[in-house]
């Protein structure tokens, strides 16, 4: 019996106890929220890692996507991205490889990762079929379930499954004009499959079969938002909201079968629609944990989308989003490199913490208070140690030191804090 | 008669007409808001530049601070920062020099700047007195007024004047414990002056004399927030709000004397207090334009404070802040270099635009729509041209091109947009 089914039977587990302890919460709070599906705990039963939790009352977590593309597939680079992401503070990793021997890549990444690993099994299905000279348009549910089963046995902790894109939700999408139609890779494959085969989405039709595999390994289903907006203009439209309704129903079905569910969210969203989107998700999905990409608050800043996403992510977290998928400066332009991965994780961690100051209060804010007390004392070693990127803080200050060791070169002797001291 | 007094007499001016035209607003809207003090227009009567407006209904503007410090004073570097800031889109520049021959620096910067220039006259007063072997603690109002007069004649367009730090507002500050007391350079000097001299702030006592000079040259008074918070913990406290009340009164007095006034704001503010702060300012200051520094939504990210500020700035702008003062990645660590200035301006411009999508609707959003339409067509040249940093967008994509010229290396042949096209 997996830990989720146990919790529903009021039985605790080492994983739940670990979350309660590391998040500094009473065990019964975590237990009841976990059993209700408001907290998800990532850990494949076959994996030997510390579990990570997302959801109500927990710190906002950050996921970093790594993985090859058809244009660039070098295992060493991806393993270095993995290290860089974890070093920068990523709580989970998704391997989104779609180029090279992705099965081999994933095994290596899984073996090396100390944090939970997520995948999108549809990608491997597509890549494998292409390799076998078949079209993904001929995919059967068997092809897909085989990949899910294989990845489950390999120890994947959470999987994005695009079951919410259906004939009906596509109708809703088409009824309201978008600038960019479908921006989700998985969603675009399934929409084309449905159009060509004139059939319902097999990931929706055979949802129970998928759940049966996931339940066995305690894999969290991350219900993909195939119809997420890819443009500010397209946010919170009929297609997106219709899919969210379906994702709420699918999450309920998952829980009923002993599978933990989280909900994926956008994407490109204007600043003032983020709170609406988060509150709607919480209602429509019975408070299932919400996993958002960004959100990006403007479309006009390629090269800086870690910043457009940090803005949206901070607001989302403060309003109740539980889990942020990072966006790197390379988004919309190229596959991220190692430095992009680091920049993306840090921007997202800043957003998560800014949200947690609101969501968790003193528990989060004491980090800021510690930094500010060190600032007040002009204690630079302490300031470095409380910095989200200690090495960078140390390096930047040393690039242009003040003549006075206790100060920095911004104000020098005009330092307001030093002047306060003298009063 | 300056343009503000004219507007109050219902007389238009080329400056007001220029703002109406460039902001694409009916002249009578701009005229009435300008006359009411809800819009400020920067342009010293002696300067030959295009005016820039901030306030209700106008695009959110971005200011970049440049200037020397006691530890680093190289005119060429400051002139390069000026170029970098304007190139990146700064709408105004403040010269905050406090090291080297700051009077000479300012003349050179003023001569070279194509955008309005702001200063903090208290800095030159302090630097000049130190040069003459006197202490700033012996400053008289005459010393200060002489600097204001000199800078006015040189063409400075707006000046930060710290008239809101008074014996009373300091009492309020002391009545509620802070982690970091006063973080404003100007504020800390005046607080020390008041403590040592046991007298009221001369910039408050002789406020009318200051206004008389500013009125003559149409210099906008930027009412400094000496008691702005320097830590998340200290935001929206008694000292800060008491000073804001005084700034509202001082703004009214400025307008009555024919001086345009804007209000300066924080600083370090938790995400959920930003909207409260903006709405309070609008009420207490009769909708005077609000000029905020950041706000920074967490204290823990030195090296990344352009990001902590972009988060706060976007929220502030969306809630009605009119003018964002940038913060660079060097904040809290060193004097910014040229690259820091560029990074800071772009982060702030992103924040301003994200806010304008909310504040101005389609007028701002059409930029995003143009980008998204170019994305939909996979028209890379158009995407570059709509990018906030065209050079960077072009460079990043070329670092790792896709094998297919129409795509990028993120998804390659799995591009969702390309797949949409095929349906």
PDB file of N, CA and C in Angstrom, chain A residues 69-71 179 182 185 188 192 231 233 271 298-300 302-304 318 332-335 346 353 365 367-369 371-372 375-376 380 387-389 392 396-397 399 402-403 408-411 419-420, chain B residues 69-71 179 182 185 188 192 231 233 271 298-300 302-304 318 332-335 346 353 365 367-369 371-372 375-376 380 387-389 392 396-397 399 402-403 408-411 419-420:
ATOM      1  N   UNK A  69      17.683  18.467 -26.452  1.00  0.00           N
ATOM      2  CA  UNK A  69      16.739  18.790 -27.524  1.00  0.00           C
ATOM      3  C   UNK A  69      17.228  18.086 -28.790  1.00  0.00           C
ATOM      4  N   UNK A  70      16.396  18.052 -29.826  1.00  0.00           N
ATOM      5  CA  UNK A  70      16.851  17.394 -31.063  1.00  0.00           C
ATOM      6  C   UNK A  70      18.103  18.062 -31.629  1.00  0.00           C
ATOM      7  N   UNK A  71      18.341  19.324 -31.260  1.00  0.00           N
ATOM      8  CA  UNK A  71      19.491  20.057 -31.788  1.00  0.00           C
ATOM      9  C   UNK A  71      20.724  19.956 -30.911  1.00  0.00           C
ATOM     10  N   UNK A 179      -4.025  34.380 -29.898  1.00  0.00           N
ATOM     11  CA  UNK A 179      -2.920  34.733 -30.802  1.00  0.00           C
ATOM     12  C   UNK A 179      -2.061  33.496 -31.026  1.00  0.00           C
ATOM     13  N   UNK A 182      -1.755  26.561 -29.184  1.00  0.00           N
ATOM     14  CA  UNK A 182      -1.285  25.654 -28.138  1.00  0.00           C
ATOM     15  C   UNK A 182       0.224  25.794 -28.044  1.00  0.00           C
ATOM     16  N   UNK A 185       4.193  21.487 -25.598  1.00  0.00           N
ATOM     17  CA  UNK A 185       4.704  20.477 -26.535  1.00  0.00           C
ATOM     18  C   UNK A 185       3.806  19.243 -26.532  1.00  0.00           C
ATOM     19  N   UNK A 188       0.335  19.957 -27.974  1.00  0.00           N
ATOM     20  CA  UNK A 188       0.280  20.115 -29.431  1.00  0.00           C
ATOM     21  C   UNK A 188       0.342  18.759 -30.129  1.00  0.00           C
ATOM     22  N   UNK A 192      -2.891  17.286 -32.348  1.00  0.00           N
ATOM     23  CA  UNK A 192      -2.719  16.821 -33.731  1.00  0.00           C
ATOM     24  C   UNK A 192      -3.195  15.360 -33.856  1.00  0.00           C
ATOM     25  N   UNK A 231       0.717  33.453 -24.579  1.00  0.00           N
ATOM     26  CA  UNK A 231       0.752  34.898 -24.824  1.00  0.00           C
ATOM     27  C   UNK A 231      -0.106  35.580 -23.764  1.00  0.00           C
ATOM     28  N   UNK A 233      -2.103  37.813 -24.157  1.00  0.00           N
ATOM     29  CA  UNK A 233      -3.449  37.957 -24.718  1.00  0.00           C
ATOM     30  C   UNK A 233      -4.343  36.747 -24.460  1.00  0.00           C
ATOM     31  N   UNK A 271      -0.193  40.433 -14.995  1.00  0.00           N
ATOM     32  CA  UNK A 271      -0.027  40.504 -13.539  1.00  0.00           C
ATOM     33  C   UNK A 271      -1.351  40.456 -12.770  1.00  0.00           C
ATOM     34  N   UNK A 298       4.869  39.375 -19.010  1.00  0.00           N
ATOM     35  CA  UNK A 298       4.897  40.092 -20.289  1.00  0.00           C
ATOM     36  C   UNK A 298       5.593  39.214 -21.322  1.00  0.00           C
ATOM     37  N   UNK A 299       5.297  39.483 -22.588  1.00  0.00           N
ATOM     38  CA  UNK A 299       5.859  38.671 -23.682  1.00  0.00           C
ATOM     39  C   UNK A 299       7.103  39.288 -24.303  1.00  0.00           C
ATOM     40  N   UNK A 300       7.482  40.488 -23.875  1.00  0.00           N
ATOM     41  CA  UNK A 300       8.403  41.299 -24.675  1.00  0.00           C
ATOM     42  C   UNK A 300       9.864  41.215 -24.238  1.00  0.00           C
ATOM     43  N   UNK A 302      12.377  38.424 -24.240  1.00  0.00           N
ATOM     44  CA  UNK A 302      13.237  37.258 -24.420  1.00  0.00           C
ATOM     45  C   UNK A 302      14.675  37.609 -24.048  1.00  0.00           C
ATOM     46  N   UNK A 303      15.324  36.707 -23.354  1.00  0.00           N
ATOM     47  CA  UNK A 303      16.660  37.009 -22.809  1.00  0.00           C
ATOM     48  C   UNK A 303      16.578  37.346 -21.326  1.00  0.00           C
ATOM     49  N   UNK A 304      15.365  37.726 -20.889  1.00  0.00           N
ATOM     50  CA  UNK A 304      15.145  38.126 -19.491  1.00  0.00           C
ATOM     51  C   UNK A 304      13.906  37.440 -18.916  1.00  0.00           C
ATOM     52  N   UNK A 318       2.622  34.049  -3.462  1.00  0.00           N
ATOM     53  CA  UNK A 318       1.991  34.790  -2.361  1.00  0.00           C
ATOM     54  C   UNK A 318       0.488  34.537  -2.329  1.00  0.00           C
ATOM     55  N   UNK A 332      12.374  30.858 -25.023  1.00  0.00           N
ATOM     56  CA  UNK A 332      11.939  31.438 -26.306  1.00  0.00           C
ATOM     57  C   UNK A 332      13.085  31.635 -27.300  1.00  0.00           C
ATOM     58  N   UNK A 333      14.329  31.269 -26.902  1.00  0.00           N
ATOM     59  CA  UNK A 333      15.471  31.569 -27.781  1.00  0.00           C
ATOM     60  C   UNK A 333      16.368  30.370 -28.069  1.00  0.00           C
ATOM     61  N   UNK A 334      16.631  29.553 -27.050  1.00  0.00           N
ATOM     62  CA  UNK A 334      17.523  28.407 -27.247  1.00  0.00           C
ATOM     63  C   UNK A 334      17.375  27.459 -26.055  1.00  0.00           C
ATOM     64  N   UNK A 335      17.974  26.282 -26.177  1.00  0.00           N
ATOM     65  CA  UNK A 335      18.049  25.385 -25.034  1.00  0.00           C
ATOM     66  C   UNK A 335      18.940  26.040 -23.975  1.00  0.00           C
ATOM     67  N   UNK A 346      17.841  30.522  -9.388  1.00  0.00           N
ATOM     68  CA  UNK A 346      17.940  31.561  -8.358  1.00  0.00           C
ATOM     69  C   UNK A 346      16.793  32.560  -8.476  1.00  0.00           C
ATOM     70  N   UNK A 353      10.593  32.610  -2.243  1.00  0.00           N
ATOM     71  CA  UNK A 353      10.774  33.160  -0.894  1.00  0.00           C
ATOM     72  C   UNK A 353       9.952  34.435  -0.691  1.00  0.00           C
ATOM     73  N   UNK A 365      10.101  34.894   6.986  1.00  0.00           N
ATOM     74  CA  UNK A 365      10.680  36.229   7.131  1.00  0.00           C
ATOM     75  C   UNK A 365      11.904  36.258   8.039  1.00  0.00           C
ATOM     76  N   UNK A 367      14.518  34.711   7.838  1.00  0.00           N
ATOM     77  CA  UNK A 367      15.714  34.740   6.985  1.00  0.00           C
ATOM     78  C   UNK A 367      16.060  36.204   6.626  1.00  0.00           C
ATOM     79  N   UNK A 368      15.036  36.954   6.227  1.00  0.00           N
ATOM     80  CA  UNK A 368      15.236  38.384   5.920  1.00  0.00           C
ATOM     81  C   UNK A 368      15.696  39.139   7.157  1.00  0.00           C
ATOM     82  N   UNK A 369      15.087  38.833   8.293  1.00  0.00           N
ATOM     83  CA  UNK A 369      15.454  39.537   9.528  1.00  0.00           C
ATOM     84  C   UNK A 369      16.908  39.263   9.896  1.00  0.00           C
ATOM     85  N   UNK A 371      19.302  38.599   7.816  1.00  0.00           N
ATOM     86  CA  UNK A 371      20.113  39.401   6.889  1.00  0.00           C
ATOM     87  C   UNK A 371      20.134  40.865   7.332  1.00  0.00           C
ATOM     88  N   UNK A 372      18.969  41.388   7.676  1.00  0.00           N
ATOM     89  CA  UNK A 372      18.886  42.804   8.029  1.00  0.00           C
ATOM     90  C   UNK A 372      19.650  43.097   9.313  1.00  0.00           C
ATOM     91  N   UNK A 375      23.141  43.355   8.345  1.00  0.00           N
ATOM     92  CA  UNK A 375      23.366  44.649   7.670  1.00  0.00           C
ATOM     93  C   UNK A 375      23.523  45.762   8.691  1.00  0.00           C
ATOM     94  N   UNK A 376      22.641  45.749   9.674  1.00  0.00           N
ATOM     95  CA  UNK A 376      22.658  46.786  10.707  1.00  0.00           C
ATOM     96  C   UNK A 376      24.015  46.811  11.405  1.00  0.00           C
ATOM     97  N   UNK A 380      29.790  41.730   7.365  1.00  0.00           N
ATOM     98  CA  UNK A 380      29.778  41.252   5.975  1.00  0.00           C
ATOM     99  C   UNK A 380      29.803  39.734   5.875  1.00  0.00           C
ATOM    100  N   UNK A 387      23.062  35.207   2.228  1.00  0.00           N
ATOM    101  CA  UNK A 387      22.731  35.559   0.838  1.00  0.00           C
ATOM    102  C   UNK A 387      22.271  34.330   0.072  1.00  0.00           C
ATOM    103  N   UNK A 388      21.334  34.519  -0.808  1.00  0.00           N
ATOM    104  CA  UNK A 388      20.832  33.387  -1.597  1.00  0.00           C
ATOM    105  C   UNK A 388      21.951  32.830  -2.482  1.00  0.00           C
ATOM    106  N   UNK A 389      22.923  33.654  -2.831  1.00  0.00           N
ATOM    107  CA  UNK A 389      24.072  33.198  -3.619  1.00  0.00           C
ATOM    108  C   UNK A 389      25.327  33.799  -2.972  1.00  0.00           C
ATOM    109  N   UNK A 392      28.354  34.803  -5.152  1.00  0.00           N
ATOM    110  CA  UNK A 392      28.191  36.004  -5.967  1.00  0.00           C
ATOM    111  C   UNK A 392      28.264  37.262  -5.100  1.00  0.00           C
ATOM    112  N   UNK A 396      30.961  40.102  -5.954  1.00  0.00           N
ATOM    113  CA  UNK A 396      30.556  41.437  -6.414  1.00  0.00           C
ATOM    114  C   UNK A 396      31.160  42.512  -5.512  1.00  0.00           C
ATOM    115  N   UNK A 397      31.078  42.317  -4.204  1.00  0.00           N
ATOM    116  CA  UNK A 397      31.600  43.354  -3.308  1.00  0.00           C
ATOM    117  C   UNK A 397      33.104  43.506  -3.486  1.00  0.00           C
ATOM    118  N   UNK A 399      34.812  43.131  -6.105  1.00  0.00           N
ATOM    119  CA  UNK A 399      35.189  43.720  -7.397  1.00  0.00           C
ATOM    120  C   UNK A 399      35.521  45.202  -7.258  1.00  0.00           C
ATOM    121  N   UNK A 402      35.462  49.144  -0.825  1.00  0.00           N
ATOM    122  CA  UNK A 402      35.567  50.481  -0.246  1.00  0.00           C
ATOM    123  C   UNK A 402      36.943  50.622   0.405  1.00  0.00           C
ATOM    124  N   UNK A 403      37.398  51.853   0.533  1.00  0.00           N
ATOM    125  CA  UNK A 403      38.642  52.103   1.259  1.00  0.00           C
ATOM    126  C   UNK A 403      38.517  51.700   2.725  1.00  0.00           C
ATOM    127  N   UNK A 408      30.854  49.410   1.976  1.00  0.00           N
ATOM    128  CA  UNK A 408      30.940  49.018   0.565  1.00  0.00           C
ATOM    129  C   UNK A 408      31.103  50.290  -0.264  1.00  0.00           C
ATOM    130  N   UNK A 409      31.475  50.108  -1.531  1.00  0.00           N
ATOM    131  CA  UNK A 409      31.838  51.268  -2.352  1.00  0.00           C
ATOM    132  C   UNK A 409      30.636  52.040  -2.885  1.00  0.00           C
ATOM    133  N   UNK A 410      29.417  51.603  -2.548  1.00  0.00           N
ATOM    134  CA  UNK A 410      28.233  52.346  -2.995  1.00  0.00           C
ATOM    135  C   UNK A 410      28.196  53.741  -2.354  1.00  0.00           C
ATOM    136  N   UNK A 411      28.297  53.794  -1.052  1.00  0.00           N
ATOM    137  CA  UNK A 411      28.186  55.063  -0.322  1.00  0.00           C
ATOM    138  C   UNK A 411      29.491  55.436   0.383  1.00  0.00           C
ATOM    139  N   UNK A 419      26.264  55.995   9.867  1.00  0.00           N
ATOM    140  CA  UNK A 419      25.871  57.253  10.495  1.00  0.00           C
ATOM    141  C   UNK A 419      24.877  57.023  11.625  1.00  0.00           C
ATOM    142  N   UNK A 420      23.926  56.107  11.405  1.00  0.00           N
ATOM    143  CA  UNK A 420      22.977  55.764  12.476  1.00  0.00           C
ATOM    144  C   UNK A 420      23.711  55.355  13.737  1.00  0.00           C
TER     145      UNK A 420
ATOM    146  N   UNK B  69      31.251  57.690  -6.058  1.00  0.00           N
ATOM    147  CA  UNK B  69      31.230  57.504  -4.605  1.00  0.00           C
ATOM    148  C   UNK B  69      32.594  57.954  -4.068  1.00  0.00           C
ATOM    149  N   UNK B  70      32.713  58.077  -2.757  1.00  0.00           N
ATOM    150  CA  UNK B  70      34.019  58.494  -2.220  1.00  0.00           C
ATOM    151  C   UNK B  70      35.119  57.497  -2.590  1.00  0.00           C
ATOM    152  N   UNK B  71      34.732  56.258  -2.893  1.00  0.00           N
ATOM    153  CA  UNK B  71      35.721  55.227  -3.208  1.00  0.00           C
ATOM    154  C   UNK B  71      36.022  55.105  -4.690  1.00  0.00           C
ATOM    155  N   UNK B 179      14.582  47.140  12.602  1.00  0.00           N
ATOM    156  CA  UNK B 179      15.878  46.455  12.558  1.00  0.00           C
ATOM    157  C   UNK B 179      16.924  47.431  12.031  1.00  0.00           C
ATOM    158  N   UNK B 182      17.563  54.235   9.823  1.00  0.00           N
ATOM    159  CA  UNK B 182      17.399  55.097   8.655  1.00  0.00           C
ATOM    160  C   UNK B 182      18.360  54.606   7.581  1.00  0.00           C
ATOM    161  N   UNK B 185      20.514  58.051   2.695  1.00  0.00           N
ATOM    162  CA  UNK B 185      21.745  58.820   2.946  1.00  0.00           C
ATOM    163  C   UNK B 185      21.402  60.221   3.435  1.00  0.00           C
ATOM    164  N   UNK B 188      19.782  60.237   6.901  1.00  0.00           N
ATOM    165  CA  UNK B 188      20.686  59.964   8.029  1.00  0.00           C
ATOM    166  C   UNK B 188      21.520  61.201   8.370  1.00  0.00           C
ATOM    167  N   UNK B 192      21.100  63.178  12.034  1.00  0.00           N
ATOM    168  CA  UNK B 192      22.257  63.459  12.885  1.00  0.00           C
ATOM    169  C   UNK B 192      22.361  64.971  13.156  1.00  0.00           C
ATOM    170  N   UNK B 231      14.547  47.410   5.447  1.00  0.00           N
ATOM    171  CA  UNK B 231      14.403  45.978   5.737  1.00  0.00           C
ATOM    172  C   UNK B 231      12.923  45.629   5.599  1.00  0.00           C
ATOM    173  N   UNK B 233      11.251  43.909   7.445  1.00  0.00           N
ATOM    174  CA  UNK B 233      10.655  44.037   8.785  1.00  0.00           C
ATOM    175  C   UNK B 233      10.134  45.439   9.076  1.00  0.00           C
ATOM    176  N   UNK B 271       5.801  41.769  -0.313  1.00  0.00           N
ATOM    177  CA  UNK B 271       4.917  41.800  -1.484  1.00  0.00           C
ATOM    178  C   UNK B 271       3.493  42.230  -1.166  1.00  0.00           C
ATOM    179  N   UNK B 298      12.303  41.199  -0.885  1.00  0.00           N
ATOM    180  CA  UNK B 298      13.013  40.381   0.100  1.00  0.00           C
ATOM    181  C   UNK B 298      14.406  40.975   0.300  1.00  0.00           C
ATOM    182  N   UNK B 299      14.982  40.670   1.462  1.00  0.00           N
ATOM    183  CA  UNK B 299      16.308  41.215   1.809  1.00  0.00           C
ATOM    184  C   UNK B 299      17.447  40.261   1.486  1.00  0.00           C
ATOM    185  N   UNK B 300      17.123  39.045   1.036  1.00  0.00           N
ATOM    186  CA  UNK B 300      18.117  37.970   1.077  1.00  0.00           C
ATOM    187  C   UNK B 300      18.865  37.743  -0.238  1.00  0.00           C
ATOM    188  N   UNK B 302      21.295  39.840  -2.197  1.00  0.00           N
ATOM    189  CA  UNK B 302      22.299  40.756  -2.756  1.00  0.00           C
ATOM    190  C   UNK B 302      22.976  40.091  -3.957  1.00  0.00           C
ATOM    191  N   UNK B 303      23.180  40.873  -5.001  1.00  0.00           N
ATOM    192  CA  UNK B 303      23.674  40.324  -6.267  1.00  0.00           C
ATOM    193  C   UNK B 303      22.531  40.146  -7.265  1.00  0.00           C
ATOM    194  N   UNK B 304      21.300  40.120  -6.726  1.00  0.00           N
ATOM    195  CA  UNK B 304      20.111  39.920  -7.567  1.00  0.00           C
ATOM    196  C   UNK B 304      19.019  40.938  -7.215  1.00  0.00           C
ATOM    197  N   UNK B 318       1.528  48.366 -11.266  1.00  0.00           N
ATOM    198  CA  UNK B 318       0.168  47.902 -11.576  1.00  0.00           C
ATOM    199  C   UNK B 318      -0.849  48.512 -10.621  1.00  0.00           C
ATOM    200  N   UNK B 332      23.631  47.097  -2.350  1.00  0.00           N
ATOM    201  CA  UNK B 332      24.053  46.524  -1.057  1.00  0.00           C
ATOM    202  C   UNK B 332      25.477  45.968  -1.091  1.00  0.00           C
ATOM    203  N   UNK B 333      26.163  46.041  -2.244  1.00  0.00           N
ATOM    204  CA  UNK B 333      27.482  45.401  -2.341  1.00  0.00           C
ATOM    205  C   UNK B 333      28.583  46.319  -2.852  1.00  0.00           C
ATOM    206  N   UNK B 334      28.282  47.148  -3.846  1.00  0.00           N
ATOM    207  CA  UNK B 334      29.306  48.031  -4.416  1.00  0.00           C
ATOM    208  C   UNK B 334      28.627  49.088  -5.279  1.00  0.00           C
ATOM    209  N   UNK B 335      29.400  50.073  -5.708  1.00  0.00           N
ATOM    210  CA  UNK B 335      28.912  51.042  -6.680  1.00  0.00           C
ATOM    211  C   UNK B 335      28.656  50.281  -7.990  1.00  0.00           C
ATOM    212  N   UNK B 346      17.008  47.575 -17.524  1.00  0.00           N
ATOM    213  CA  UNK B 346      16.133  46.634 -18.245  1.00  0.00           C
ATOM    214  C   UNK B 346      15.166  45.940 -17.290  1.00  0.00           C
ATOM    215  N   UNK B 353       6.635  47.962 -17.668  1.00  0.00           N
ATOM    216  CA  UNK B 353       5.721  47.518 -18.730  1.00  0.00           C
ATOM    217  C   UNK B 353       4.707  46.493 -18.203  1.00  0.00           C
ATOM    218  N   UNK B 365      -0.462  46.741 -23.898  1.00  0.00           N
ATOM    219  CA  UNK B 365      -0.471  45.327 -24.273  1.00  0.00           C
ATOM    220  C   UNK B 365      -0.229  45.088 -25.756  1.00  0.00           C
ATOM    221  N   UNK B 367       2.109  45.951 -27.507  1.00  0.00           N
ATOM    222  CA  UNK B 367       3.520  45.551 -27.684  1.00  0.00           C
ATOM    223  C   UNK B 367       3.649  44.022 -27.515  1.00  0.00           C
ATOM    224  N   UNK B 368       3.028  43.500 -26.465  1.00  0.00           N
ATOM    225  CA  UNK B 368       3.031  42.045 -26.243  1.00  0.00           C
ATOM    226  C   UNK B 368       2.344  41.319 -27.388  1.00  0.00           C
ATOM    227  N   UNK B 369       1.226  41.882 -27.843  1.00  0.00           N
ATOM    228  CA  UNK B 369       0.477  41.227 -28.922  1.00  0.00           C
ATOM    229  C   UNK B 369       1.317  41.179 -30.199  1.00  0.00           C
ATOM    230  N   UNK B 371       4.559  41.052 -30.339  1.00  0.00           N
ATOM    231  CA  UNK B 371       5.555  39.998 -30.127  1.00  0.00           C
ATOM    232  C   UNK B 371       4.914  38.617 -30.328  1.00  0.00           C
ATOM    233  N   UNK B 372       3.732  38.425 -29.763  1.00  0.00           N
ATOM    234  CA  UNK B 372       3.101  37.108 -29.828  1.00  0.00           C
ATOM    235  C   UNK B 372       2.697  36.767 -31.259  1.00  0.00           C
ATOM    236  N   UNK B 375       5.736  35.598 -32.874  1.00  0.00           N
ATOM    237  CA  UNK B 375       6.043  34.230 -32.409  1.00  0.00           C
ATOM    238  C   UNK B 375       5.195  33.213 -33.162  1.00  0.00           C
ATOM    239  N   UNK B 376       3.918  33.540 -33.287  1.00  0.00           N
ATOM    240  CA  UNK B 376       2.988  32.626 -33.946  1.00  0.00           C
ATOM    241  C   UNK B 376       3.465  32.340 -35.379  1.00  0.00           C
ATOM    242  N   UNK B 380      11.435  35.477 -36.789  1.00  0.00           N
ATOM    243  CA  UNK B 380      12.468  35.815 -35.811  1.00  0.00           C
ATOM    244  C   UNK B 380      12.914  37.264 -35.902  1.00  0.00           C
ATOM    245  N   UNK B 387      11.741  42.891 -29.102  1.00  0.00           N
ATOM    246  CA  UNK B 387      12.353  42.504 -27.829  1.00  0.00           C
ATOM    247  C   UNK B 387      12.843  43.739 -27.078  1.00  0.00           C
ATOM    248  N   UNK B 388      12.735  43.695 -25.774  1.00  0.00           N
ATOM    249  CA  UNK B 388      13.191  44.830 -24.963  1.00  0.00           C
ATOM    250  C   UNK B 388      14.696  45.018 -25.120  1.00  0.00           C
ATOM    251  N   UNK B 389      15.403  43.953 -25.460  1.00  0.00           N
ATOM    252  CA  UNK B 389      16.848  44.046 -25.700  1.00  0.00           C
ATOM    253  C   UNK B 389      17.150  43.219 -26.959  1.00  0.00           C
ATOM    254  N   UNK B 392      20.502  41.330 -27.295  1.00  0.00           N
ATOM    255  CA  UNK B 392      20.651  40.128 -26.470  1.00  0.00           C
ATOM    256  C   UNK B 392      19.811  38.981 -27.034  1.00  0.00           C
ATOM    257  N   UNK B 396      21.600  35.517 -27.967  1.00  0.00           N
ATOM    258  CA  UNK B 396      21.308  34.281 -27.230  1.00  0.00           C
ATOM    259  C   UNK B 396      20.864  33.187 -28.194  1.00  0.00           C
ATOM    260  N   UNK B 397      19.971  33.521 -29.120  1.00  0.00           N
ATOM    261  CA  UNK B 397      19.487  32.467 -30.035  1.00  0.00           C
ATOM    262  C   UNK B 397      20.631  31.948 -30.902  1.00  0.00           C
ATOM    263  N   UNK B 399      23.682  31.672 -30.160  1.00  0.00           N
ATOM    264  CA  UNK B 399      24.672  30.886 -29.411  1.00  0.00           C
ATOM    265  C   UNK B 399      24.459  29.385 -29.606  1.00  0.00           C
ATOM    266  N   UNK B 402      19.136  26.213 -33.889  1.00  0.00           N
ATOM    267  CA  UNK B 402      18.503  24.941 -34.270  1.00  0.00           C
ATOM    268  C   UNK B 402      19.003  24.547 -35.657  1.00  0.00           C
ATOM    269  N   UNK B 403      18.930  23.262 -35.943  1.00  0.00           N
ATOM    270  CA  UNK B 403      19.261  22.804 -37.291  1.00  0.00           C
ATOM    271  C   UNK B 403      18.278  23.366 -38.318  1.00  0.00           C
ATOM    272  N   UNK B 408      13.966  27.303 -32.825  1.00  0.00           N
ATOM    273  CA  UNK B 408      15.061  27.529 -31.888  1.00  0.00           C
ATOM    274  C   UNK B 408      15.444  26.192 -31.265  1.00  0.00           C
ATOM    275  N   UNK B 409      16.592  26.147 -30.600  1.00  0.00           N
ATOM    276  CA  UNK B 409      17.125  24.863 -30.138  1.00  0.00           C
ATOM    277  C   UNK B 409      16.463  24.350 -28.862  1.00  0.00           C
ATOM    278  N   UNK B 410      15.489  25.092 -28.336  1.00  0.00           N
ATOM    279  CA  UNK B 410      14.786  24.619 -27.141  1.00  0.00           C
ATOM    280  C   UNK B 410      13.998  23.344 -27.459  1.00  0.00           C
ATOM    281  N   UNK B 411      13.176  23.411 -28.482  1.00  0.00           N
ATOM    282  CA  UNK B 411      12.310  22.275 -28.816  1.00  0.00           C
ATOM    283  C   UNK B 411      12.656  21.663 -30.178  1.00  0.00           C
ATOM    284  N   UNK B 419       3.872  22.803 -34.911  1.00  0.00           N
ATOM    285  CA  UNK B 419       2.875  21.727 -34.983  1.00  0.00           C
ATOM    286  C   UNK B 419       1.470  22.303 -35.153  1.00  0.00           C
ATOM    287  N   UNK B 420       1.176  23.404 -34.443  1.00  0.00           N
ATOM    288  CA  UNK B 420      -0.128  24.072 -34.610  1.00  0.00           C
ATOM    289  C   UNK B 420      -0.365  24.413 -36.070  1.00  0.00           C
TER     290      UNK B 420
END
